[in-house]
Short mmCIF file of C-alpha atoms in Angstrom, two decimals:
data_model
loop_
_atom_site.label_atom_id
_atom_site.label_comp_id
_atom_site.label_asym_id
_atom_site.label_seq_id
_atom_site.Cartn_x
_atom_site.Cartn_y
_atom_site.Cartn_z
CA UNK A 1 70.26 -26.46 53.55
CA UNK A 2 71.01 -23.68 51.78
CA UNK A 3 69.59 -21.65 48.57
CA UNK A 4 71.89 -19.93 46.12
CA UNK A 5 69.73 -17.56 43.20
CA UNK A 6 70.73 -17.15 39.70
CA UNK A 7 71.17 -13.58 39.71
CA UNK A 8 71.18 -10.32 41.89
CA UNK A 9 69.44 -8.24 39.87
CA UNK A 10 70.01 -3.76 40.80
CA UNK A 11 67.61 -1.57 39.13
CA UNK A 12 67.41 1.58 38.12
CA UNK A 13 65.95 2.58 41.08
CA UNK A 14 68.71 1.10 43.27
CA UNK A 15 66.49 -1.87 44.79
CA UNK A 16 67.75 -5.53 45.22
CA UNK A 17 66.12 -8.06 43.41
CA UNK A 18 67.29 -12.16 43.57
CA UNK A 19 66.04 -13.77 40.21
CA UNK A 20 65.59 -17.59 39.81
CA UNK A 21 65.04 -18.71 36.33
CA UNK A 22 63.11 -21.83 35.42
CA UNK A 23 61.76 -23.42 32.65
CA UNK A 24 58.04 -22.63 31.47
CA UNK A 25 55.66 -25.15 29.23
CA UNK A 26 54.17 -24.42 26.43
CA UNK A 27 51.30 -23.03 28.45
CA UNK A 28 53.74 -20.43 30.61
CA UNK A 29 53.35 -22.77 33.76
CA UNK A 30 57.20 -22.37 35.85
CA UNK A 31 58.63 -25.63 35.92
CA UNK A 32 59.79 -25.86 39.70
CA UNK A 33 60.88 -28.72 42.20
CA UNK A 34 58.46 -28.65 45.20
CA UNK A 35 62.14 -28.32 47.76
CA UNK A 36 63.25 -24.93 45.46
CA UNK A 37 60.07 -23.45 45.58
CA UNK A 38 60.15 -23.27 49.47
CA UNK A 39 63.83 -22.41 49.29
CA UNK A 40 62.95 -19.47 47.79
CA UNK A 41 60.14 -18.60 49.92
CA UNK A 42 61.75 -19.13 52.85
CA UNK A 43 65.00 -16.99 51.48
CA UNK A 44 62.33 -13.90 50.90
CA UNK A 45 60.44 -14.23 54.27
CA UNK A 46 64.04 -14.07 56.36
CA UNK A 47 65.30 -11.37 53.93
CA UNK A 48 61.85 -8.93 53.33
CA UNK A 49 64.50 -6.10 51.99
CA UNK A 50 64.92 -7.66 49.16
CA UNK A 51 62.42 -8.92 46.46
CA UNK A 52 62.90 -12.37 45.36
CA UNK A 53 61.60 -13.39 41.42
CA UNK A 54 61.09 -16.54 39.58
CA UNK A 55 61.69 -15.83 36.12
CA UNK A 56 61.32 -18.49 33.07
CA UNK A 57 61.01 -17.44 28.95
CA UNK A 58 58.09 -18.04 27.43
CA UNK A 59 57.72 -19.05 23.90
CA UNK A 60 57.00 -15.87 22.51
CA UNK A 61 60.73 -14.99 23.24
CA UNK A 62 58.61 -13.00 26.27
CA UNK A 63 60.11 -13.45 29.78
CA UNK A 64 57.45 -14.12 32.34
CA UNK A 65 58.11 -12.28 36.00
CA UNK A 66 56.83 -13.61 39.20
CA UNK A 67 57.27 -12.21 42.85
CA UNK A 68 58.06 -14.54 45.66
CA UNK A 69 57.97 -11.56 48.35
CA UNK A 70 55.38 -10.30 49.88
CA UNK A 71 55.89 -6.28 48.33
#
């Protein structure tokens, strides 16, 4: 198998960040398929380096910011 993110992300700072973006519900849940969620956990345990985010825009026009890796 393999997992491809959405976006490398470099920040101001100069770290690495991989975003995945994903629907939310009205509520702000991330809509995510069971086999992508442990994609991307499994990408961020055998790459620590680098921080791994799911991302998904929440009705407000907010975007909501979650960390897979353990930083």
């Amino acid at each position: 198998t393999f997992y491809c993110p959405d976006f490398r992300v470099v920040t101001a700072e100069t770290h690495i960040e991989f975003h995945e973006v994903k629907a939310c519900t009205r509520e702000g849940k991330m809509l995510i398929e069971d086999d992508a969620a442990v994609k991307i956990k499994v990408a961020a345990e055998q790459h620590p380096i680098y921080e791994f985010v799911l991302v998904g825009r929440l009705r407000t026009g907010e975007w909501k910011r979650v960390s897979v890796s353990h930083h």
